[in-house]
DNA sequence: ATCCTCCCCTAC
DNA sequence: TAAGGTAGGGGAGGAT
């Protein structure tokens, strides 16, 4: 499912509803500014992004120009994602106004219902309309969204799928919208999936490359194995300026590079990342290129890029400056011809873990514990790290990363006989159970995923608890990709997904398709098949296709709390602690935890119920509020530790629920005050990625250079 | 055979 | 005056 918000800029401006509006920096009488985006009424006149205002006003004289409103974008994006996360745990951000949601967990709820609820909430909260496309795969969802726009929703059900694949715009828009590929396909006279399917995978891969060929082959058959990725880590961070760049001399260049490096360094710090590879991109005016029509634009340019990889990752502005200066010099350019400069940092790593000074979620999680437990954990941790061969520990002490070793030395991961780790049978259960969860998780990887099984087995022997369902210790519960399988499609001759004749088509399905699509589908029938009637096999096969995700059964889907004593056991230790705390809020949480039907519910599930069942708590006057606050923080810290690697969404969800709880409980108000800066930090890093298309402050560097 | 660099394409 | 930014991913071809 994919959602898109529009009309951000004109929200709260009723007088502009239904009027053609375009966003643009300037509405000067010359009309030489470029349109950034246009609402649907404006698009109806042919107004498009990238157009000069003058041209747009020729098409639509009453066009209203409004300036950018970055604050509004940020606000709406925030609300947008807030709503999505409230309804769905697996949200993959595409941009500030688009996301994929995997709703296969909400199996009791019709996706249409979820979509319309979300859309209603979006318009009520943000004043922007939203569209939703629903389908069994991300490809189908995207295609459905095309149909759903503007401000609607559309479900490509299993029955409709074969028809939608035939739609002409499936290739043109949804499969791969890029102009280059489209042109290449059209040169081969390919406009539809039907035509595309006539070409073998080999031939496609030869023509378009291995991956692209494979993609074309699968998408034209409606196959898409991607799954919604809720956690995305950034792979590069950078900034470039291709407008307003006019250097007079070397000094201008140095000043510009200084500004650019400062900006990039700040962005790295903002994301708490350091990087090893630095790429400088240069645009140089083409030999005979005229001064561009656009004022201070870059015009027709040749592009160059050159990179350097250094041994130690950094975000240090001076290092960046030295490197970019060196790279720039290596191009041997006439600086007067330069029209654009960009610096990109890749091979990113997390920040130095010894950097305790910076207040990050990680440093908070690793900060002095309220209990003695953590110290013990850390010792065990360090000892285990030393057992790993070939592990280049950072000399910073503290929490080094086994993951690092794993990725550098994959063989260690899969085969427990292959390393100097103690054999699994020698592992001490007590030690294991007291390991910090993230280490346990990594160790599990090192033992080829068998560790949890072992613990579960040993624990099962020790504690007779036969009726408890299978519980994975903590996380990773990596559900198999919900959209990954389309079991019935294997046997179908994919070169002909369509029914043999129209008479075999359930007319109601055709009628449900939007007109544009229906016309396309009808057009896709070879003439002789439009009347022909015969018994069908392909159609039946198509109709039986099940594009619903394969559901994971309940027991497997549950994520057990575990490790670090607070979250250990069933019910976990904290439940008993809370029960006897003498604090009404905590008692309620503990009570609800036990009442929730699932045997090991998520904390978010519990908090949600607490909020819906209890109006407010009168806990301001409890005896030792400070101590209780500490305890609750520790309780949360432990939970975050468990979830931080594999389930950031759960943390974000809990965070939002905590916020609501804070309004009703003095205790949680204080807890929230302590916890929120750390979570917010993490949240912001994610949002920075989401908003990447909007942050344009690198321009300041350009403006500084051009003397504005 | 595999990795890396440069460059291009794509998406928003 | 205008505000052509940012990031991911893939392919070609060379380096190892």
XYZ file of C-alpha atoms (C1' of nucleotides) in Angstrom:
736
model
C 0.000 0.000 0.000
C 1.235 3.415 -0.830
C -0.004 6.753 0.340
C 0.674 10.200 -0.959
C -0.184 13.565 0.468
C -0.573 16.519 -1.780
C -1.488 20.125 -1.499
C 0.667 20.705 1.543
C 1.214 24.292 0.815
C -2.391 25.326 0.463
C -3.699 23.484 3.454
C -5.507 25.825 5.791
C -6.102 28.180 2.895
C -9.682 27.508 2.034
C -9.834 30.249 -0.570
C -7.348 28.242 -2.627
C -9.200 24.930 -2.535
C -10.043 23.834 -6.064
C -8.073 26.723 -7.573
C -5.046 26.011 -9.728
C -2.012 26.569 -7.531
C 1.696 26.133 -8.142
C 4.642 26.352 -5.784
C 7.479 28.583 -6.857
C 10.182 30.711 -5.290
C 9.212 33.832 -7.105
C 6.212 35.345 -8.847
C 8.061 38.179 -10.525
C 6.446 39.729 -13.605
C 9.123 38.279 -15.901
C 7.878 34.810 -15.074
C 11.324 33.294 -15.372
C 11.136 31.286 -12.162
C 10.590 27.538 -12.296
C 7.493 25.788 -11.016
C 8.349 23.329 -8.288
C 5.025 21.539 -8.154
C 1.404 22.044 -9.088
C -1.870 20.840 -7.602
C -4.375 18.792 -9.544
C -6.527 21.694 -10.820
C -3.359 23.334 -12.161
C -2.220 20.097 -13.736
C -5.525 19.942 -15.555
C -4.311 23.001 -17.486
C -1.064 21.275 -18.323
C 0.960 23.045 -15.676
C 3.882 20.874 -14.634
C 6.872 20.953 -12.376
C 9.962 22.379 -14.046
C 8.014 24.770 -16.234
C 8.719 28.497 -16.281
C 6.023 30.544 -14.541
C 5.550 32.538 -17.729
C 4.733 29.432 -19.720
C 2.485 28.090 -16.964
C 0.526 31.335 -16.906
C 0.085 31.147 -20.652
C -1.602 27.808 -20.112
C -3.528 28.927 -17.063
C -3.818 32.714 -16.597
C -5.526 32.456 -13.204
C -2.725 30.283 -11.794
C -1.950 31.216 -8.197
C 1.721 31.147 -7.249
C 2.549 30.393 -3.629
C 6.008 30.305 -2.083
C 7.630 27.226 -0.547
C 6.615 26.521 3.012
C 9.233 24.191 4.400
C 7.829 24.344 7.889
C 4.481 23.118 6.629
C 6.150 20.240 4.764
C 7.923 19.153 7.866
C 4.803 19.422 9.969
C 2.691 17.485 7.509
C 5.360 14.849 7.005
C 5.499 14.412 10.749
C 1.751 14.036 11.077
C 1.633 11.806 8.022
C 4.160 9.345 9.420
C 2.630 9.560 12.835
C -0.682 8.400 11.454
C 0.885 5.648 9.382
C 2.821 4.311 12.339
C -0.251 4.360 14.483
C -1.955 1.999 12.084
C 0.842 -0.151 10.867
C 4.104 -1.409 12.227
C 5.855 -1.903 8.913
C 6.199 1.417 7.177
C 8.790 2.017 4.474
C 9.355 5.675 3.849
C 9.758 6.593 0.202
C 9.778 10.340 0.643
C 8.220 12.962 2.855
C 4.793 12.225 1.417
C 4.940 8.633 0.285
C 5.289 5.340 2.022
C 4.705 1.648 1.605
C 2.804 -0.090 4.364
C 2.827 -3.816 4.909
C -0.580 -4.470 6.417
C -0.440 -8.235 6.304
C -0.267 -8.298 10.101
C -3.693 -6.730 10.371
C -5.376 -9.793 9.090
C -8.753 -9.212 10.675
C -9.094 -5.873 8.981
C -9.816 -5.383 5.316
C -7.012 -3.402 3.718
C -9.587 -1.116 2.128
C -10.889 -0.283 5.546
C -7.417 0.454 6.889
C -6.671 2.580 3.851
C -9.816 4.641 4.120
C -9.345 5.119 7.850
C -5.812 6.316 7.309
C -6.829 8.582 4.478
C -9.568 10.116 6.542
C -7.212 10.728 9.431
C -4.683 12.280 7.101
C -7.095 14.756 5.650
C -8.551 15.589 9.047
C -5.152 16.087 10.629
C -3.146 17.654 7.850
C -5.725 19.193 5.572
C -4.081 17.328 2.691
C -5.773 14.607 0.739
C -4.128 11.241 0.316
C -4.356 8.395 -2.145
C -3.900 4.732 -1.416
C -3.154 1.858 -3.731
C -3.573 -1.628 -2.376
C -2.070 -4.753 -3.853
C -0.370 -8.009 -3.028
C 3.043 -6.687 -3.955
C 4.760 -3.329 -3.897
C 4.549 -3.257 -7.670
C 0.785 -3.766 -7.606
C 0.368 -1.231 -4.821
C 2.253 1.335 -6.845
C 0.215 0.576 -9.900
C -2.972 0.818 -7.834
C -1.903 4.203 -6.541
C -1.640 5.493 -10.086
C -5.255 4.541 -10.529
C -6.260 5.871 -7.124
C -4.907 9.374 -7.633
C -6.112 11.942 -6.939
C -7.502 11.568 -3.452
C -8.895 8.097 -3.860
C -8.022 4.497 -3.288
C -7.921 1.409 -5.441
C -7.405 -2.231 -4.665
C -5.848 -4.524 -7.213
C -7.309 -7.779 -6.027
C -6.129 -11.137 -7.254
C -8.936 -11.117 -9.789
C -8.087 -7.708 -11.165
C -4.377 -8.315 -11.250
C -4.113 -9.966 -14.670
C -5.981 -7.078 -16.214
C -3.927 -4.460 -14.510
C -0.749 -6.066 -15.743
C -2.050 -5.689 -19.254
C -2.699 -2.001 -18.883
C -0.499 -0.013 -21.173
C 0.516 2.449 -18.529
C 1.867 -0.344 -16.405
C 5.016 -0.271 -18.494
C 5.062 3.359 -19.234
C 4.567 4.543 -15.681
C 4.767 1.915 -13.049
C 7.356 -0.588 -14.096
C 10.085 1.826 -14.822
C 9.194 5.391 -15.439
C 12.633 6.509 -16.489
C 12.816 8.151 -19.861
C 15.967 6.426 -21.009
C 14.720 2.906 -20.441
C 11.304 3.783 -21.803
C 12.833 5.113 -24.969
C 15.029 2.075 -25.320
C 11.991 -0.170 -24.982
C 9.993 1.847 -27.435
C 12.810 1.632 -29.947
C 12.330 -2.114 -29.784
C 8.637 -1.463 -30.296
C 7.718 -2.501 -26.771
C 4.930 -0.622 -25.088
C 3.056 -3.234 -23.124
C 3.820 -6.029 -20.744
C 2.388 -8.476 -23.225
C 5.028 -7.445 -25.747
C 7.700 -7.458 -23.092
C 6.836 -10.991 -22.062
C 7.636 -12.235 -25.537
C 11.295 -11.541 -24.889
C 13.346 -14.077 -22.988
C 14.999 -13.198 -19.731
C 18.412 -13.820 -21.269
C 17.786 -11.389 -24.085
C 16.501 -8.738 -21.671
C 19.517 -9.158 -19.446
C 21.822 -8.875 -22.406
C 20.136 -5.681 -23.539
C 19.540 -3.987 -20.214
C 21.972 -5.598 -17.809
C 21.486 -8.446 -15.361
C 19.383 -6.700 -12.739
C 17.386 -4.433 -14.969
C 16.658 -7.313 -17.350
C 15.531 -9.505 -14.491
C 13.351 -6.679 -13.200
C 11.677 -6.140 -16.570
C 11.107 -9.852 -16.929
C 9.467 -10.203 -13.513
C 7.495 -6.982 -13.453
C 5.974 -7.652 -16.846
C 4.591 -10.828 -15.289
C 3.353 -8.991 -12.258
C 6.006 -10.641 -10.101
C 7.704 -8.603 -7.429
C 9.690 -10.201 -4.644
C 10.529 -7.036 -2.772
C 9.263 -6.708 0.739
C 8.496 -3.622 2.754
C 11.633 -2.585 4.593
C 10.769 -0.663 7.688
C 14.330 0.110 8.669
C 16.520 1.768 6.100
C 20.028 2.837 6.816
C 21.545 5.537 4.718
C 24.463 4.631 2.514
C 25.693 8.058 1.609
C 25.362 11.607 2.768
C 26.334 14.659 0.817
C 25.468 18.006 -0.644
C 25.808 19.570 -4.045
C 25.254 22.984 -5.519
C 24.612 23.358 -9.195
C 23.035 26.740 -9.259
C 24.684 30.088 -8.772
C 28.189 28.686 -9.117
C 30.525 31.198 -10.820
C 34.119 31.263 -9.604
C 36.464 34.118 -10.405
C 39.603 32.596 -8.975
C 41.100 29.884 -6.803
C 40.162 31.821 -3.690
C 36.475 31.612 -4.574
C 36.871 27.895 -5.030
C 38.526 27.429 -1.654
C 35.869 29.429 0.085
C 33.138 27.461 -1.620
C 34.703 24.116 -0.760
C 35.025 25.256 2.826
C 31.316 26.038 3.007
C 30.393 22.809 1.285
C 32.523 20.695 3.612
C 31.084 22.444 6.634
C 27.609 21.619 5.408
C 28.425 17.993 4.692
C 30.176 17.621 8.027
C 27.095 18.998 9.790
C 24.863 16.597 7.933
C 27.079 13.687 8.914
C 26.946 14.799 12.519
C 23.199 15.240 12.290
C 22.880 11.612 11.270
C 25.605 10.513 13.662
C 27.585 9.017 10.848
C 31.182 9.037 9.786
C 32.401 7.984 6.377
C 35.481 6.725 4.544
C 34.859 7.439 0.884
C 34.624 10.983 -0.403
C 33.416 11.730 -3.893
C 33.702 15.148 -5.438
C 31.405 15.830 -8.371
C 32.055 18.685 -10.749
C 29.940 20.183 -13.488
C 31.929 22.024 -16.152
C 30.425 24.153 -18.887
C 30.466 22.259 -22.161
C 32.912 23.528 -24.707
C 30.528 25.538 -26.819
C 27.679 25.874 -24.362
C 25.946 29.233 -24.301
C 25.225 31.081 -21.092
C 22.079 29.252 -19.885
C 18.639 30.807 -20.291
C 18.078 30.491 -16.608
C 19.805 33.136 -14.554
C 22.849 31.633 -12.833
C 21.849 28.161 -13.982
C 24.455 25.563 -14.800
C 23.475 25.149 -18.435
C 24.840 22.363 -20.600
C 27.661 20.670 -18.701
C 30.094 17.775 -18.696
C 30.095 15.846 -15.458
C 33.150 14.591 -13.644
C 33.563 12.759 -10.400
C 36.506 11.444 -8.484
C 36.684 9.713 -5.151
C 39.129 8.901 -2.410
C 38.802 6.232 0.236
C 40.654 6.794 3.484
C 41.462 4.172 6.120
C 39.664 5.843 9.003
C 36.109 7.089 8.800
C 35.547 10.702 9.761
C 33.140 13.596 9.850
C 35.843 16.107 10.643
C 35.365 19.269 8.646
C 39.081 19.896 8.270
C 39.718 16.433 6.911
C 36.841 16.937 4.498
C 38.334 20.225 3.403
C 41.787 18.753 2.813
C 40.326 15.870 0.824
C 37.988 17.966 -1.293
C 40.740 20.456 -2.049
C 42.957 17.613 -3.206
C 40.202 16.103 -5.316
C 39.316 19.426 -6.863
C 42.938 20.064 -7.746
C 43.200 16.689 -9.452
C 40.678 17.746 -12.086
C 42.991 20.517 -13.363
C 40.083 22.755 -14.313
C 39.730 26.326 -15.406
C 37.768 27.483 -12.375
C 35.800 29.960 -14.463
C 34.182 27.065 -16.300
C 32.916 25.294 -13.179
C 29.111 25.329 -12.887
C 28.475 22.871 -10.091
C 30.241 21.177 -7.184
C 29.089 18.351 -4.939
C 30.631 16.337 -2.151
C 29.288 12.946 -1.189
C 30.415 10.741 1.660
C 29.886 6.992 1.514
C 31.144 3.836 3.241
C 29.352 5.126 6.281
C 29.832 3.821 9.787
C 28.128 4.512 13.047
C 29.769 6.967 15.390
C 32.671 6.073 17.611
C 31.144 4.226 20.555
C 33.611 5.766 22.995
C 32.150 9.135 22.251
C 30.184 9.292 25.458
C 30.008 13.043 25.317
C 27.391 13.067 22.646
C 23.916 12.435 23.886
C 22.672 9.712 21.661
C 20.286 6.880 22.136
C 23.230 4.503 22.072
C 25.116 6.367 24.720
C 22.018 6.519 26.845
C 21.444 2.808 26.477
C 25.020 2.172 27.458
C 25.074 4.659 30.275
C 25.444 3.702 33.935
C 22.718 1.277 34.772
C 20.277 1.532 37.589
C 20.961 -2.072 38.374
C 24.207 -3.964 38.801
C 23.072 -6.244 36.050
C 24.511 -4.259 33.210
C 28.009 -4.182 34.542
C 27.976 -7.900 34.762
C 26.596 -8.037 31.253
C 29.319 -5.830 29.937
C 31.960 -8.020 31.407
C 30.538 -11.097 29.903
C 30.269 -9.191 26.713
C 33.904 -8.189 26.660
C 34.976 -11.687 27.463
C 32.976 -13.080 24.627
C 34.374 -10.569 22.218
C 37.857 -11.739 22.936
C 36.799 -15.223 21.949
C 36.051 -14.190 18.408
C 38.904 -14.784 15.995
C 40.030 -12.163 13.516
C 37.993 -9.605 15.263
C 39.529 -6.217 14.891
C 38.226 -4.623 18.006
C 38.217 -0.920 18.151
C 40.654 0.189 20.761
C 38.038 2.379 22.298
C 36.894 -0.268 24.724
C 33.289 -0.347 25.745
C 30.806 -1.769 23.359
C 32.599 -2.991 20.335
C 30.627 -4.684 17.672
C 30.490 -8.315 16.874
C 28.507 -7.376 13.845
C 31.577 -5.751 12.432
C 33.428 -8.986 12.764
C 30.587 -10.899 11.299
C 30.386 -8.829 8.219
C 34.103 -8.872 7.742
C 34.309 -12.591 8.282
C 31.151 -14.225 7.137
C 32.495 -17.722 7.614
C 32.418 -17.239 11.350
C 28.749 -16.659 11.194
C 27.430 -19.828 9.785
C 29.538 -22.629 11.108
C 30.087 -23.148 14.768
C 32.752 -25.750 14.241
C 34.748 -23.332 12.201
C 35.608 -20.813 14.871
C 37.302 -20.734 18.189
C 34.045 -19.956 19.882
C 33.263 -22.532 22.516
C 31.043 -25.251 21.133
C 27.411 -24.607 21.837
C 27.098 -27.470 24.266
C 29.673 -25.804 26.547
C 27.758 -22.582 26.848
C 26.568 -21.709 30.303
C 22.871 -21.024 30.344
C 23.062 -18.553 33.157
C 25.709 -16.560 31.337
C 23.667 -16.626 28.175
C 20.530 -15.451 29.858
C 22.307 -12.513 31.357
C 23.893 -11.354 28.155
C 22.712 -8.046 26.779
C 20.097 -8.884 24.195
C 21.889 -7.323 21.286
C 24.973 -9.385 22.003
C 22.866 -12.472 22.339
C 21.331 -11.715 19.006
C 24.743 -11.292 17.416
C 26.064 -14.395 19.048
C 23.079 -16.223 17.681
C 24.197 -15.105 14.250
C 27.687 -16.366 15.025
C 26.249 -19.747 15.906
C 24.321 -19.850 12.684
C 21.001 -18.950 14.246
C 20.980 -21.992 16.504
C 21.545 -20.245 19.806
C 17.982 -19.216 20.455
C 16.857 -22.722 19.735
C 19.308 -24.059 22.266
C 18.269 -21.614 24.942
C 14.665 -22.313 24.281
C 15.298 -26.022 24.510
C 17.279 -25.785 27.715
C 14.793 -23.448 29.246
C 11.971 -25.718 28.237
C 13.637 -28.585 30.077
C 14.212 -26.528 33.155
C 10.826 -24.999 33.332
C 7.908 -27.104 32.397
C 5.735 -24.790 30.470
C 4.345 -26.973 27.811
C 1.431 -24.830 26.786
C 3.460 -21.766 25.962
C 3.763 -21.295 22.242
C 7.035 -21.272 20.440
C 8.817 -18.161 21.486
C 11.786 -16.670 19.815
C 13.949 -15.126 22.436
C 13.802 -11.553 21.444
C 13.540 -10.039 18.060
C 14.597 -10.826 15.121
C 11.573 -12.701 14.103
C 12.241 -11.956 10.509
C 8.931 -12.809 9.009
C 9.255 -14.092 5.547
C 8.545 -11.351 3.100
C 4.809 -11.003 3.156
C 4.497 -10.390 -0.512
C 7.197 -12.707 -1.612
C 5.237 -15.656 -2.762
C 2.664 -16.127 -5.383
C 2.498 -19.847 -5.296
C -0.056 -20.406 -7.991
C 1.725 -18.488 -10.624
C 4.442 -20.977 -11.216
C 2.380 -23.216 -13.357
C 0.930 -20.559 -15.575
C 2.193 -19.897 -19.038
C 3.151 -16.354 -18.338
C 3.285 -15.292 -21.904
C -0.446 -15.179 -21.800
C -1.872 -14.002 -18.539
C -5.044 -12.783 -20.106
C -8.190 -14.799 -20.516
C -8.577 -16.340 -23.905
C -11.785 -14.526 -24.597
C -13.919 -11.835 -23.143
C -16.784 -14.183 -22.554
C -14.697 -15.828 -19.881
C -14.240 -12.611 -18.056
C -16.342 -11.865 -15.070
C -17.929 -8.674 -16.284
C -18.214 -7.289 -12.800
C -14.451 -7.329 -12.491
C -14.052 -5.398 -15.676
C -16.653 -2.942 -14.514
C -14.770 -2.320 -11.341
C -11.748 -1.152 -13.256
C -11.421 2.564 -13.869
C -12.313 3.596 -17.344
C -8.789 4.289 -18.511
C -7.700 0.876 -17.390
C -10.738 -0.837 -18.851
C -10.161 0.701 -22.233
C -6.582 -0.446 -22.061
C -7.571 -3.964 -21.140
C -10.145 -4.219 -23.869
C -7.625 -2.920 -26.306
C -5.207 -5.579 -25.180
C -7.467 -8.371 -26.422
C -6.525 -9.563 -29.849
C -9.474 -8.870 -32.112
C -10.301 -12.512 -32.714
C -10.512 -13.110 -29.017
C -12.974 -10.387 -28.300
C -15.870 -12.518 -29.401
C -14.484 -15.979 -29.331
C -15.865 -18.233 -26.683
C -14.323 -21.440 -25.595
C -13.570 -23.246 -22.430
C -10.693 -21.675 -20.726
C -7.783 -22.770 -18.696
C -5.562 -19.737 -18.506
C -8.281 -17.539 -17.132
C -9.197 -19.982 -14.463
C -5.606 -20.202 -13.487
C -5.407 -16.451 -13.347
C -8.497 -16.165 -11.272
C -7.159 -18.596 -8.779
C -4.027 -16.609 -8.320
C -3.725 -15.648 -4.776
C -1.861 -12.491 -4.267
C -2.717 -12.339 -0.634
C 0.363 -12.736 1.471
C 1.001 -16.040 3.096
C 0.078 -15.456 6.668
C 2.367 -16.320 9.443
C 0.627 -18.071 12.231
C 0.065 -16.309 15.474
C 2.481 -18.188 17.596
C 5.390 -17.596 15.257
C 4.547 -14.000 14.964
C 4.905 -13.243 18.609
C 8.088 -11.737 19.748
C 9.120 -12.810 23.175
C 10.601 -10.483 25.696
C 13.745 -11.835 27.090
C 17.205 -11.470 28.384
C 18.451 -9.067 30.918
C 16.469 -10.097 33.921
C 13.807 -7.378 33.705
C 12.453 -8.748 30.487
C 13.194 -12.347 31.260
C 10.719 -15.049 32.032
C 7.064 -15.381 31.273
C 5.668 -13.146 32.516
C 8.826 -11.067 32.648
C 10.231 -10.009 35.984
C 9.053 -6.432 35.672
C 5.428 -7.537 35.695
C 5.780 -8.780 39.263
C 7.823 -5.695 40.245
C 5.166 -3.385 38.906
C 2.415 -5.343 40.548
C 3.867 -4.792 44.016
C 5.176 -1.273 43.380
C 2.299 0.411 45.171
C 1.980 2.750 42.214
C -1.373 2.709 40.509
C -0.003 3.403 37.039
C 2.525 0.628 37.168
C 0.050 -1.767 38.713
C -2.327 -1.072 35.880
C 0.341 -1.727 33.271
C 1.258 -4.983 34.895
C -2.377 -5.981 35.143
C -3.028 -5.219 31.511
C 0.084 -7.052 30.409
C -1.340 -10.184 31.989
C -4.780 -9.570 30.560
C -3.735 -9.176 26.951
C -4.625 -12.301 25.089
C -1.232 -12.785 23.458
C 1.166 -14.579 25.717
C 4.014 -12.144 25.162
C 2.553 -8.919 23.879
C 4.548 -6.004 22.567
C 4.932 -3.143 24.986
C 3.112 -0.926 22.508
C 0.090 -3.214 22.636
C 0.032 -2.928 26.397
C 0.484 0.841 26.455
C -2.220 1.251 23.872
C -4.651 -0.604 26.097
C -3.601 1.283 29.164
C -4.330 4.517 27.355
C -7.680 3.409 26.055
C -8.802 2.030 29.412
C -7.563 4.645 31.837
C -8.396 8.336 31.650
C -5.829 9.628 34.083
C -3.603 8.496 36.927
C -3.192 10.208 40.236
C 0.368 9.300 40.900
C 1.922 12.675 41.611
C 2.094 12.071 45.324
C 3.761 8.698 45.493
C 6.472 8.252 48.058
C 9.642 7.940 46.108
C 8.743 9.358 42.738
C 12.352 9.833 41.744
C 13.254 6.236 42.352
C 10.159 5.020 40.524
C 10.983 7.243 37.570
C 14.462 5.721 37.488
C 13.034 2.238 37.586
C 10.652 2.902 34.739
C 13.454 4.453 32.695
C 15.527 1.360 33.261
C 12.607 -0.795 32.277
C 12.243 1.163 29.033
C 15.965 1.230 28.423
C 16.014 -2.532 28.607
C 13.161 -2.790 26.184
C 14.786 -0.420 23.740
C 17.983 -2.437 23.923
C 16.049 -5.479 22.878
C 14.262 -3.722 20.056
C 16.773 -1.226 18.798
C 18.479 -3.573 16.366
C 15.508 -5.147 14.745
C 12.371 -3.234 15.529
C 12.855 0.497 15.534
C 9.216 0.902 14.620
C 8.151 -0.623 17.917
C 10.319 1.870 19.779
C 8.840 4.769 17.865
C 5.370 3.499 18.533
C 6.032 3.126 22.257
C 7.518 6.585 22.270
C 4.373 8.089 20.846
C 2.240 6.169 23.300
C 4.464 7.322 26.154
C 3.856 10.839 25.027
C 0.139 10.323 25.394
C 0.579 8.611 28.708
C 2.648 11.553 29.890
C -0.426 13.749 29.649
C -2.287 11.527 32.108
C 0.370 10.529 34.565
C 2.851 12.621 36.517
C 5.158 9.655 36.705
C 5.164 9.134 32.966
C 5.450 12.823 32.384
C 8.796 12.722 34.159
C 9.827 9.531 32.431
C 8.971 11.042 29.100
C 11.067 14.116 29.849
C 14.080 11.891 30.401
C 13.538 9.431 27.592
C 12.256 11.643 24.819
C 15.459 13.508 23.935
C 17.155 10.224 23.167
C 14.377 8.754 21.123
C 13.739 12.074 19.445
C 17.335 12.079 18.364
C 16.925 8.729 16.699
C 13.625 9.799 15.236
C 15.110 12.962 13.798
C 17.870 11.031 12.111
C 15.235 8.981 10.390
C 13.235 12.021 9.440
C 16.241 13.742 8.002
C 16.398 10.918 5.580
C 12.714 11.210 4.858
C 12.980 14.908 4.225
C 16.097 14.702 2.160
C 14.427 16.011 -0.938
C 13.475 19.170 0.813
C 16.521 20.263 2.722
C 18.275 22.694 0.470
C 20.407 24.714 2.803
C 23.513 23.981 0.779
C 22.385 26.946 -1.226
C 23.676 29.168 1.474
C 27.125 28.080 0.440
C 26.431 29.037 -3.139
C 24.913 32.319 -2.115
C 27.945 33.066 -0.006
C 30.149 32.459 -2.997
C 28.184 34.508 -5.433
C 28.183 37.294 -2.891
C 24.511 37.415 -1.923
C 36.132 -14.184 -9.856
C 35.451 -10.199 -7.085
C 35.876 -5.601 -5.728
C 36.215 -0.754 -6.707
C 35.582 3.543 -9.220
C 33.280 6.322 -12.179
C 29.331 7.472 -14.352
C 24.588 7.278 -15.408
C 19.719 6.676 -14.430
C 15.919 6.908 -11.416
C 12.886 8.483 -7.753
C 10.971 11.903 -4.965
C 16.630 38.198 -11.225
C 16.298 32.272 -8.870
C 16.652 28.940 -5.565
C 19.042 22.550 -11.524
C 18.852 18.738 -4.422
C 19.660 14.091 -2.559
C 20.266 9.388 -2.442
C 20.052 4.551 -4.076
C 21.250 1.436 -7.364
C 23.086 -0.548 -11.531
C 26.416 -1.139 -15.370
C 30.952 -0.838 -17.655
C 35.370 -1.506 -17.185
C 39.575 -1.625 -14.794
C 42.299 -3.195 -10.642
C 43.437 -6.941 -7.635
